[in-house]
Structure formats: C-alpha cells, structure tokens
Short mmCIF file of N, CA and C in Angstrom, two decimals:
data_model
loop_
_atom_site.label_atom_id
_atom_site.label_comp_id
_atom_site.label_asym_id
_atom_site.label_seq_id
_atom_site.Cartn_x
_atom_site.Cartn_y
_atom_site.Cartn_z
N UNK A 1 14.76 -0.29 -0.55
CA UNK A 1 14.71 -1.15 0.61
C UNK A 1 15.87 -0.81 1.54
N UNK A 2 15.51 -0.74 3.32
CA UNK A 2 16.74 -0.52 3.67
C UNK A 2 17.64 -1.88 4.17
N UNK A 3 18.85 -1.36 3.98
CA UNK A 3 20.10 -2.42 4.40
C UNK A 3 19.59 -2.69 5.90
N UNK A 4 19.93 -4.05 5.46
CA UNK A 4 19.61 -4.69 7.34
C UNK A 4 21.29 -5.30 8.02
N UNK A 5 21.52 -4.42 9.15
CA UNK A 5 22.33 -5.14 9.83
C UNK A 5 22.53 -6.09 11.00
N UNK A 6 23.24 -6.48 10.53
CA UNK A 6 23.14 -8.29 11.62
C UNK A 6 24.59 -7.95 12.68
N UNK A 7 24.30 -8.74 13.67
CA UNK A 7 25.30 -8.95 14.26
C UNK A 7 25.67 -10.56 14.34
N UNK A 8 26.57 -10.81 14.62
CA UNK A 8 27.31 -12.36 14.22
C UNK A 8 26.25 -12.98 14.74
N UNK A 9 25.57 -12.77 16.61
CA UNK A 9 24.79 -13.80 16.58
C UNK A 9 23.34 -13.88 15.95
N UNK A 10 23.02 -12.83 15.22
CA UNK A 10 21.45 -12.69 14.80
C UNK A 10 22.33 -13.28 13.31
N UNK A 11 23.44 -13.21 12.66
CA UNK A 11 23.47 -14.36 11.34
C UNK A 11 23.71 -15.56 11.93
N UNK A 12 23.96 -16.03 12.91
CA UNK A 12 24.33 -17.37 13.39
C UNK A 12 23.10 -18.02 13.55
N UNK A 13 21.89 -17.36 14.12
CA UNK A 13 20.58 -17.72 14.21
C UNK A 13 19.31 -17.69 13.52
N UNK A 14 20.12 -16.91 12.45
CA UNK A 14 19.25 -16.56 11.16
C UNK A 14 19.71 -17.71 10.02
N UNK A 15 20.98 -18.06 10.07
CA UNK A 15 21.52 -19.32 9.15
C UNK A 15 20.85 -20.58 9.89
N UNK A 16 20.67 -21.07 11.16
CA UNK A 16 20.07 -22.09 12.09
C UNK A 16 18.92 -22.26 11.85
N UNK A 17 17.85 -21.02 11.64
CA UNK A 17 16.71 -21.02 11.40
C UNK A 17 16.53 -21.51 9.64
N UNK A 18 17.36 -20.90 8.84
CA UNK A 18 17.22 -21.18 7.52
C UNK A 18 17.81 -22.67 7.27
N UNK A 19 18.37 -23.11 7.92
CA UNK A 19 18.68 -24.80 7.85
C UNK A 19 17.69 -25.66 8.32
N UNK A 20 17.05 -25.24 9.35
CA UNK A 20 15.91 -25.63 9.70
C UNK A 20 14.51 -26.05 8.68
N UNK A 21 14.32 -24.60 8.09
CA UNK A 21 13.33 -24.55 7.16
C UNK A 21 13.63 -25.02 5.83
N UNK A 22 14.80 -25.60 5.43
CA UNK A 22 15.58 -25.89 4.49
C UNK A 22 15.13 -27.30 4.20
N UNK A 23 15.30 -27.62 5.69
CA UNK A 23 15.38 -29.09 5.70
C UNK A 23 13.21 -29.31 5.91
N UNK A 24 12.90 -28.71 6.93
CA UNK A 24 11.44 -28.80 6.77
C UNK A 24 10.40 -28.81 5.61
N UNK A 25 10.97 -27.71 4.51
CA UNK A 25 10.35 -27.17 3.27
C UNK A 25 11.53 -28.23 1.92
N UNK A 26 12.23 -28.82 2.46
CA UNK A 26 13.15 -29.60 1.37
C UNK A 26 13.38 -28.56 0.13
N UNK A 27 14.19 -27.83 0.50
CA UNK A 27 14.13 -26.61 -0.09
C UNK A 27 15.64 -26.56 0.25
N UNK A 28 16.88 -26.93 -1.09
CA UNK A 28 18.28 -26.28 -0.40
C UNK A 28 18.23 -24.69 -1.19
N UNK A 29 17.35 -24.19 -1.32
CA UNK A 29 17.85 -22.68 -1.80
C UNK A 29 17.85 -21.90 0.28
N UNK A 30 17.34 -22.60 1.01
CA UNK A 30 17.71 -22.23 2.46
C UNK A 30 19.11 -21.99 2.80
N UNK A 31 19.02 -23.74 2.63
CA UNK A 31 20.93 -23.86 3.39
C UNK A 31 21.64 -23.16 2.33
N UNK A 32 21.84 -22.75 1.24
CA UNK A 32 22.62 -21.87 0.46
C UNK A 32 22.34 -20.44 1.11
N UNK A 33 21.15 -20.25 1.65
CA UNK A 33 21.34 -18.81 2.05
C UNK A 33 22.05 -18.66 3.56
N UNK A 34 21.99 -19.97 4.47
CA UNK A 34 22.51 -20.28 5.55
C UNK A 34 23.99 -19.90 5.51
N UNK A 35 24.59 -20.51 4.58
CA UNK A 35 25.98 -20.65 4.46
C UNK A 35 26.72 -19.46 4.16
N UNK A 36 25.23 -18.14 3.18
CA UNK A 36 25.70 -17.08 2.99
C UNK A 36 26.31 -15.94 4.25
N UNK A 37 24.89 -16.53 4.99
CA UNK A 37 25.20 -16.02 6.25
C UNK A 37 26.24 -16.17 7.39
N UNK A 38 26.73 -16.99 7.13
CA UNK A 38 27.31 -17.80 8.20
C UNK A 38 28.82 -17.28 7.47
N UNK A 39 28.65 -16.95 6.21
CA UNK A 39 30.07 -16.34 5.72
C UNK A 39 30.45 -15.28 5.97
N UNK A 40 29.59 -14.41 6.79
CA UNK A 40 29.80 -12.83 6.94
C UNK A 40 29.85 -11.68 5.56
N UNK A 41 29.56 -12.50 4.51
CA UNK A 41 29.55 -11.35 3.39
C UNK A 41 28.43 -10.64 3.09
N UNK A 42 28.20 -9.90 3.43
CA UNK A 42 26.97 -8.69 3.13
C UNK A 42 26.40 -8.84 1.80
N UNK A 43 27.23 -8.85 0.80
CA UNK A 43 26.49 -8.70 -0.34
C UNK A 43 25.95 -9.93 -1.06
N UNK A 44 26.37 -11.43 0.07
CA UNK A 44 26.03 -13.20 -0.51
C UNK A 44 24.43 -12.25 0.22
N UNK A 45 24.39 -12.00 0.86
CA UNK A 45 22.82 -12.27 1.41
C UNK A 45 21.67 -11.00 2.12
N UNK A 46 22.35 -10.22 1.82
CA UNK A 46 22.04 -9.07 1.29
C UNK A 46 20.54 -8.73 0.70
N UNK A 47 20.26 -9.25 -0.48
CA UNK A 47 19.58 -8.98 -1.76
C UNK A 47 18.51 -10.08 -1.36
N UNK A 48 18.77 -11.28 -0.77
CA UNK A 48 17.86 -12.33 -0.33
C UNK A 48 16.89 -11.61 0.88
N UNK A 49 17.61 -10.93 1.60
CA UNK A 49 17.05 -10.52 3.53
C UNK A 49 16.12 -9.13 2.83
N UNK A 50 14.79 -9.42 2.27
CA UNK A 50 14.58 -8.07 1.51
C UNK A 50 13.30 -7.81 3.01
N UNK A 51 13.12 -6.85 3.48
CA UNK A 51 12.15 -6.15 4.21
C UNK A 51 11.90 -4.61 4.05
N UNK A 52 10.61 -4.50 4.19
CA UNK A 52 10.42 -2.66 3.77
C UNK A 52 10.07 -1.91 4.98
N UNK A 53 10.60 -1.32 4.68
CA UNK A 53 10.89 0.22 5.79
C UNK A 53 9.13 0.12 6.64
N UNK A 54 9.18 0.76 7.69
CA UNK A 54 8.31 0.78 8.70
C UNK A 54 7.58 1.88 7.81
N UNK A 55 6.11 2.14 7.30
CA UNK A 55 5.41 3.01 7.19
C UNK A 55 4.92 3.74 8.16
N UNK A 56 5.44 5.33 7.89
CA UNK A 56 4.94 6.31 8.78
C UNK A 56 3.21 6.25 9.58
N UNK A 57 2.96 7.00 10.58
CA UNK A 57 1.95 6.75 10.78
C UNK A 57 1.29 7.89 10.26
N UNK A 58 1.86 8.87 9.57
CA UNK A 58 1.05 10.17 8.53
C UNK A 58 0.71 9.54 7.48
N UNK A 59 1.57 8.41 6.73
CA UNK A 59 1.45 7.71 5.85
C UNK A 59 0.31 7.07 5.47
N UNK A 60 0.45 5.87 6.72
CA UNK A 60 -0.54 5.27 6.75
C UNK A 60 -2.14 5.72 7.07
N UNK A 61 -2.14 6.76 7.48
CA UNK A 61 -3.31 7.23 7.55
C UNK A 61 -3.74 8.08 6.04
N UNK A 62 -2.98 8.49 5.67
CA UNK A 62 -3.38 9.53 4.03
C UNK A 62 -3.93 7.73 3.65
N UNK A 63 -3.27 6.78 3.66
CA UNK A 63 -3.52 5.55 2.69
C UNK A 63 -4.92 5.08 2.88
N UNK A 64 -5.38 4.55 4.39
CA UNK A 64 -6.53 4.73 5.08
C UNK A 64 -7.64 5.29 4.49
N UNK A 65 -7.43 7.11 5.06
CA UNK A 65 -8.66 7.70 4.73
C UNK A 65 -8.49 7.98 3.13
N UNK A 66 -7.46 7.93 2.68
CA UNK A 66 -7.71 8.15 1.12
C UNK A 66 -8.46 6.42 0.41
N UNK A 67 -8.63 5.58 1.34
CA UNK A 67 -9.39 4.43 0.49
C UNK A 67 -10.81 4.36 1.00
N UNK A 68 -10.71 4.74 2.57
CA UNK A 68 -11.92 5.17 2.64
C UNK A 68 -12.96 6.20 1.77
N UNK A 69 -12.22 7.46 1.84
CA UNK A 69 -12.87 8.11 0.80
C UNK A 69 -13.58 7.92 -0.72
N UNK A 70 -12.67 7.02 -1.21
CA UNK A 70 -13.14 6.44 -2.27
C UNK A 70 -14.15 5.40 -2.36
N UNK A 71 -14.21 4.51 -1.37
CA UNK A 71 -15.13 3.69 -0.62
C UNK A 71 -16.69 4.99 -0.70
N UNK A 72 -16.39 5.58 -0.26
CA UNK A 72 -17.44 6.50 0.45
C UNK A 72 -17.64 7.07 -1.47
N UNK A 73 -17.07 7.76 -2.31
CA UNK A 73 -17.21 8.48 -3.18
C UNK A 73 -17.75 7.20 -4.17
N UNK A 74 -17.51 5.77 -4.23
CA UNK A 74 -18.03 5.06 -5.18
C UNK A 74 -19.48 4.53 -4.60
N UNK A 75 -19.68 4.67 -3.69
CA UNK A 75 -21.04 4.09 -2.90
C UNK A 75 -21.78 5.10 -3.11
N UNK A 76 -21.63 6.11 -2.63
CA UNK A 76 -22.85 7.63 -2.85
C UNK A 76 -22.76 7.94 -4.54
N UNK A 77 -21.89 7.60 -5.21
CA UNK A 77 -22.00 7.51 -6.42
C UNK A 77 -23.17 6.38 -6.98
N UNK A 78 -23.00 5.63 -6.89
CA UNK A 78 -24.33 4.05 -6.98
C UNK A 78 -25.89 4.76 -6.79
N UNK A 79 -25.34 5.61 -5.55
CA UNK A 79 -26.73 6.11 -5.03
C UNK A 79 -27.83 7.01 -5.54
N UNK A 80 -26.37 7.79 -6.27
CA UNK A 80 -26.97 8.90 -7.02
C UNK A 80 -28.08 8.77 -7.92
N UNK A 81 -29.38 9.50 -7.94
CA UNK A 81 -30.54 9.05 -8.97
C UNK A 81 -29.89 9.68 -10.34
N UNK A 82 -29.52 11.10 -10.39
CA UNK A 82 -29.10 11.44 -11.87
C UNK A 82 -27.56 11.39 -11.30
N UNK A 83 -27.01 10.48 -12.69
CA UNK A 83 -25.32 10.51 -12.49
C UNK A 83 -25.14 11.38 -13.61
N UNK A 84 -25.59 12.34 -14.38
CA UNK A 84 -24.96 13.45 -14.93
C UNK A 84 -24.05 14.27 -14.93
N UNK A 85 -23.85 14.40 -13.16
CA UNK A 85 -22.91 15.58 -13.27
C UNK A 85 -21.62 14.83 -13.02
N UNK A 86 -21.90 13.55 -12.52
CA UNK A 86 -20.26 13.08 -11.79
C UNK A 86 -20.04 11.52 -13.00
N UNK A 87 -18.99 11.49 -13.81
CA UNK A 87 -18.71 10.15 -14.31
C UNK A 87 -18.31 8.94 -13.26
N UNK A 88 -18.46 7.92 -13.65
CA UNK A 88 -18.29 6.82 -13.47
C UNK A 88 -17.02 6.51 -12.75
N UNK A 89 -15.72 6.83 -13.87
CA UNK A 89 -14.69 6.27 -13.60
C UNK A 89 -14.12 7.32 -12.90
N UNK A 90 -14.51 8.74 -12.63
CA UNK A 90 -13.85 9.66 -11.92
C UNK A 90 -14.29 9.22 -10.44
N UNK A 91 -14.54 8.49 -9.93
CA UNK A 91 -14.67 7.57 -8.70
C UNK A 91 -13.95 6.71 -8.30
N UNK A 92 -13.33 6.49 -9.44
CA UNK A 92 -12.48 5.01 -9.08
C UNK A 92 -11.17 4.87 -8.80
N UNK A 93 -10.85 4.44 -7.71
CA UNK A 93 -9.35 4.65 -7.13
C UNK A 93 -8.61 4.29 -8.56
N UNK A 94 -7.87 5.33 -8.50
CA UNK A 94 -6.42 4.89 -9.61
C UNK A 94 -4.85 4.18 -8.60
N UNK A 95 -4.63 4.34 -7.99
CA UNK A 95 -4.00 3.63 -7.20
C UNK A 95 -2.79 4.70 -6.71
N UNK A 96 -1.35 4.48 -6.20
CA UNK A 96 -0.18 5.15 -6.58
C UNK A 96 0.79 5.10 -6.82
N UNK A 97 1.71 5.73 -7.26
CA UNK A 97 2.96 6.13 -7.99
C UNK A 97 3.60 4.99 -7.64
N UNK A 98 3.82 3.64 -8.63
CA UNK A 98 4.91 2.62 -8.31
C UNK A 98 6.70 3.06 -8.12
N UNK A 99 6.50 4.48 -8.87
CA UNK A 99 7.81 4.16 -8.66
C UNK A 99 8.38 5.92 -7.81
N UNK A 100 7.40 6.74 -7.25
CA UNK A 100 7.61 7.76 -6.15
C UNK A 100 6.82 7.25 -5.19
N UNK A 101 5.77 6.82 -5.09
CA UNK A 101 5.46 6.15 -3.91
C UNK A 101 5.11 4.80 -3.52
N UNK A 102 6.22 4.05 -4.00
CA UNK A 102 6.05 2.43 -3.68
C UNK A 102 6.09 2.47 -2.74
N UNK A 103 6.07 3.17 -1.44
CA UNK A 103 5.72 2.58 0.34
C UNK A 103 3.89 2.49 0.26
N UNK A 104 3.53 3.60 -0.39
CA UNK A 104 2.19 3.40 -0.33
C UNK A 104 1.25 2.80 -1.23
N UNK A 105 2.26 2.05 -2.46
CA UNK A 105 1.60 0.78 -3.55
C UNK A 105 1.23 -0.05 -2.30
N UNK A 106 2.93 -0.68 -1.85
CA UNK A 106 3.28 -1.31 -1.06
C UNK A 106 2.56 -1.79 0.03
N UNK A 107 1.80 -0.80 0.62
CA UNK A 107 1.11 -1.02 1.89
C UNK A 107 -0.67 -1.06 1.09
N UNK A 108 -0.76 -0.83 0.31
CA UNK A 108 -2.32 -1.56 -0.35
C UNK A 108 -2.14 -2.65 -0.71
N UNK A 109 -0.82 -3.09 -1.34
CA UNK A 109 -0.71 -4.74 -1.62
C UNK A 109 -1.37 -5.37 -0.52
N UNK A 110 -0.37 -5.22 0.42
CA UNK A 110 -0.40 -5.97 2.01
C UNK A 110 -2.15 -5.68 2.60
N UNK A 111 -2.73 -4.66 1.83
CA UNK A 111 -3.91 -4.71 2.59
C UNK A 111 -5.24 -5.63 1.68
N UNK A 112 -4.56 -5.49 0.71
CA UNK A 112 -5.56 -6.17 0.00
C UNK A 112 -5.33 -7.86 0.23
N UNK A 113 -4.20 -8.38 0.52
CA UNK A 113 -3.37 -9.18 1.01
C UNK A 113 -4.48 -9.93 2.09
N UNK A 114 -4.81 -9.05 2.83
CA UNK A 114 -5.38 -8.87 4.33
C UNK A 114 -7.34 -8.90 3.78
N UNK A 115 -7.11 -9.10 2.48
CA UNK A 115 -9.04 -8.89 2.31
C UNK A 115 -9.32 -7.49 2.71
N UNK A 116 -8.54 -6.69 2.85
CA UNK A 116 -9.02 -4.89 2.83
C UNK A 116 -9.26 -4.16 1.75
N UNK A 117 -10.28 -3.58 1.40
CA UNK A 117 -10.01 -2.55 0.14
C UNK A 117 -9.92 -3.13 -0.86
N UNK A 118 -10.43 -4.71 -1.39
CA UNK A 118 -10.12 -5.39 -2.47
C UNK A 118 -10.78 -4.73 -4.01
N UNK A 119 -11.98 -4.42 -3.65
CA UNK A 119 -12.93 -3.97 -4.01
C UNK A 119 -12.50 -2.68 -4.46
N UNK A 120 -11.55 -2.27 -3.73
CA UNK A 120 -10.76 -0.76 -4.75
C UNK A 120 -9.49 -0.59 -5.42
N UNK A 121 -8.69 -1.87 -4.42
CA UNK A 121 -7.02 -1.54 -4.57
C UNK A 121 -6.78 -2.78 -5.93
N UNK A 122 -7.37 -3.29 -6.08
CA UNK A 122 -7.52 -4.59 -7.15
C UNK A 122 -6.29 -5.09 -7.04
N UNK A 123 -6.05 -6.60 -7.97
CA UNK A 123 -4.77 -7.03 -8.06
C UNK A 123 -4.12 -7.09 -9.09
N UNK A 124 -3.33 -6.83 -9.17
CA UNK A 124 -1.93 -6.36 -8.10
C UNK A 124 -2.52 -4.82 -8.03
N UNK A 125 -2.02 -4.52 -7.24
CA UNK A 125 -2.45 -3.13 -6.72
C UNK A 125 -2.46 -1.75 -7.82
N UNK A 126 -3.13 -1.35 -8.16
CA UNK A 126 -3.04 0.00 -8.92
C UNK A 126 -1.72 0.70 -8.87
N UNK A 127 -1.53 0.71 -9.97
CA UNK A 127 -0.07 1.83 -10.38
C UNK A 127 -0.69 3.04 -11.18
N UNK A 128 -1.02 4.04 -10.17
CA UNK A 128 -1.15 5.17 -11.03
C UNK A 128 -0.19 5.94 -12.15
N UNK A 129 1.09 5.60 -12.15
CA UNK A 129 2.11 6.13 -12.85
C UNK A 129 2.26 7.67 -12.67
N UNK A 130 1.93 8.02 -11.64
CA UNK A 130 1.97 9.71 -11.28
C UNK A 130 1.70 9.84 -10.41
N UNK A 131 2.54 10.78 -9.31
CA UNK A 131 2.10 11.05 -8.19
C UNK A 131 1.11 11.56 -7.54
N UNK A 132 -0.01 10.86 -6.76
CA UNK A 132 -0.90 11.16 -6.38
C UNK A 132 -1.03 11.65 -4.63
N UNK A 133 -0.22 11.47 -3.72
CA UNK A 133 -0.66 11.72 -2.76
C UNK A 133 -0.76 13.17 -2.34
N UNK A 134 -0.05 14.27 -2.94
CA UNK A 134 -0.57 15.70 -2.93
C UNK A 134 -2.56 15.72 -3.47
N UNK A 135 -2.66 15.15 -4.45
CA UNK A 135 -3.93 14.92 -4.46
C UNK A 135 -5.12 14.55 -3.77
N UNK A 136 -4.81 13.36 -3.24
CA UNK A 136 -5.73 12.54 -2.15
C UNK A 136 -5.46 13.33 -1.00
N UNK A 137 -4.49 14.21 -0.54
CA UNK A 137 -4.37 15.23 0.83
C UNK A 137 -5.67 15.94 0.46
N UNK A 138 -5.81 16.68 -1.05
CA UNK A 138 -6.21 17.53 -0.84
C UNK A 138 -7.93 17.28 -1.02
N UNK A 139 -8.31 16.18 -1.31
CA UNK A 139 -9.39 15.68 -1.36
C UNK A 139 -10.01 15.30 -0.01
N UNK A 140 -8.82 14.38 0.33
CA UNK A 140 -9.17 14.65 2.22
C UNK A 140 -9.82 15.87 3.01
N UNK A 141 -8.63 16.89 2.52
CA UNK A 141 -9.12 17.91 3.52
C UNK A 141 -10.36 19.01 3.03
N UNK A 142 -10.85 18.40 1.62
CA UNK A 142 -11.87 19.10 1.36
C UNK A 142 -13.13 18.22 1.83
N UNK A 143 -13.12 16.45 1.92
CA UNK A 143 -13.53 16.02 2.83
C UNK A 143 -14.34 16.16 4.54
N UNK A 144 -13.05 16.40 4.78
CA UNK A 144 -13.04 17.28 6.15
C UNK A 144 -13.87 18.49 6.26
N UNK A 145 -13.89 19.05 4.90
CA UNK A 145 -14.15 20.46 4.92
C UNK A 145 -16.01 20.41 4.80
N UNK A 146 -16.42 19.26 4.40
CA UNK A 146 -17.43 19.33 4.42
C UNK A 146 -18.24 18.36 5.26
N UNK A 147 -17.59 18.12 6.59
CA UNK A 147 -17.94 17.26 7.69
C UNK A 147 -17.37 16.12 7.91
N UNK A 148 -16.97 15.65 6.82
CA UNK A 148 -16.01 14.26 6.45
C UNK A 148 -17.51 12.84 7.23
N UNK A 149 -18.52 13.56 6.32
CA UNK A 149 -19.67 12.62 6.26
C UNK A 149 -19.42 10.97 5.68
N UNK A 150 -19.84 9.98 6.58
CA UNK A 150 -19.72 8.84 6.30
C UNK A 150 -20.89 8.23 5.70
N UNK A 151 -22.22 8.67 5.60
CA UNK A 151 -23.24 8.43 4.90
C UNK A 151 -23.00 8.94 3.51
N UNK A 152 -24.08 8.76 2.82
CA UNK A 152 -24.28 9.15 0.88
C UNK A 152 -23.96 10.46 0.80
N UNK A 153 -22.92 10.87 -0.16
CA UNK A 153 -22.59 12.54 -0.35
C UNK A 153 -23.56 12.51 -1.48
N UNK A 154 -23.46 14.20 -1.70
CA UNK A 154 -24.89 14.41 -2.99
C UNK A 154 -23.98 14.53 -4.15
N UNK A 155 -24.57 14.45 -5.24
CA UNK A 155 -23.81 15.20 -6.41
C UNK A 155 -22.45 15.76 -6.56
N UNK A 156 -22.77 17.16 -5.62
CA UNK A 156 -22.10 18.26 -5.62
C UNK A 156 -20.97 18.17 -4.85
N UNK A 157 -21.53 17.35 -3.60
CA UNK A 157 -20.16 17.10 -2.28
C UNK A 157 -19.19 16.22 -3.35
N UNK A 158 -19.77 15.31 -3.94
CA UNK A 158 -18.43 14.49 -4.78
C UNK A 158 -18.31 15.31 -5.67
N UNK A 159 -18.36 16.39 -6.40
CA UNK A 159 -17.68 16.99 -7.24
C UNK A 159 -16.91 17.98 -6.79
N UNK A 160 -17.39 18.56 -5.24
CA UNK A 160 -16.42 19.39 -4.80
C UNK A 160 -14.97 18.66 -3.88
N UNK A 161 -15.38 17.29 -3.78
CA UNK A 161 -14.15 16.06 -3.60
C UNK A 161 -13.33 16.34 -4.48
N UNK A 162 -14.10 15.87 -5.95
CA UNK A 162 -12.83 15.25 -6.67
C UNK A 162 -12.44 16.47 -7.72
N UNK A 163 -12.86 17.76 -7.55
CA UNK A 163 -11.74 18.73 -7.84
C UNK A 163 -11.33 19.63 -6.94
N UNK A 164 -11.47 19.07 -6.15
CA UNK A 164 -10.20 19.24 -5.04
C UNK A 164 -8.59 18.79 -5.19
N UNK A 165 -8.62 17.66 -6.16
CA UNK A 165 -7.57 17.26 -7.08
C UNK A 165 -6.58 18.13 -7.68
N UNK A 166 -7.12 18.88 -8.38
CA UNK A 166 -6.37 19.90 -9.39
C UNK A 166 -6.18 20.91 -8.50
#
C-alpha cells in the first residue's frame, strides 16, 4: 500500500471529518483516529488511512479482457455438443497471484463488489497462488489471433486459447 501524505490542513480536516462520523456512527474508534491525526504522528495513523494504488490502465484492461475471455471460453464451452476434447474445469477462471499480483486480486474484489464477473471471480476472489498474468496475455493475444470472436468458439478455438498458456 502506498504511504499517504497529508498536509496539516488535509489532517485538520480529515480529524473534523472523523469526529463527525464518530459522533454520527457512535463509533469512538473515529475520534481516536481524529486525535491521531491531529497529533502529527505518521505512524498513530498511518496503518488506519489504508488506500490502494491507482490501477494502471494496461492493467486494468489484461483484468477486463482476461474475464471476458473466460466469460466467452465458459459459455462456448456449455455450447459445445461433444465436450471431449476440452475439460470442464480447464475453463474456469482460477483467479490471481494474492501475493505477486494483489493489484489485480484487488481490482476483481471491487468488481465483483460492483455485481461484475460474479459468476467467475467468486467470493472472495480467486487466489491462484501463482502467477498468472504472463498467461492470460498470452491467451489474449491468441484470442486476438483468432478474431477475438465474441460469439461461441468451436472446440479447437478454445483449445488453441487455453494452450496458449504454457
């Protein structure tokens, strides 16, 4: 998470606001954070002021079309009359890396959050435990490679998707 810096009057108005809601929500874990603020010590309030970094907009788009895709690869999957050649669960979003890419756990939380992608990102959001977004690039751009069709892929288009992987 990155460090957020304040200037005296954004903690003076950030402690005002938290006394406010303190007293609205009858909640003194507020005014304790008020007072943190209002003390100038970085590290009283610090750890409380948590916000996450702005996601790239390369980011957010691999996140996007990589849920789309899967959207698209579990539906033409359904469709399929013989599912022989493609399994089941090799369709199914695994999610990503909680702990190399928590910006992009992070931003499926918030979307599923939002009623987006529920249906893939589940709750709490998929932790693949391994890094996946070199993967989903490259599934994308084999995607791409084959029109980046939004109707039913056949068989073969999802198998030439999803070993695009390896």
């Amino acid at each position: 998470m990155p460090q957020i810096e304040l200037t005296d009057a954004e903690r003076l108005i950030l402690a005002n606001q938290y006394r406010i809601r303190g007293i609205l929500e009858h909640d003194d874990s507020y005014a304790e954070l008020a007072d943190d603020l209002e003390s100038g010590h970085k590290w009283l309030y610090q750890s409380r002021l948590r916000i996450s970094p702005n996601l790239s907009e390369d980011d957010t788009n691999l996140v996007l079309d990589t849920l789309a895709l899967y959207r698209l690869l579990q539906s033409s999957y359904e469709e399929l009359e013989d599912k022989s050649e493609v399994e089941k669960d090799q369709v199914q979003f695994p999610g990503f890396d909680g702990n190399n890419e928590s910006e992009l756990l992070y931003f499926c939380t918030a979307l599923c959050r939002k009623a987006r992608y529920e249906e893939l990102i589940g709750r709490p959001a998929k932790n693949s435990h391994a890094p996946t977004r070199d993967n989903y690039s490259r599934m994308i751009g084999q995607w791409r490679r084959i029109g980046e069709p939004s109707e039913s892929l056949t068989a073969s288009e999802i198998k030439s998707i999803l070993d695009a992987r390896r």
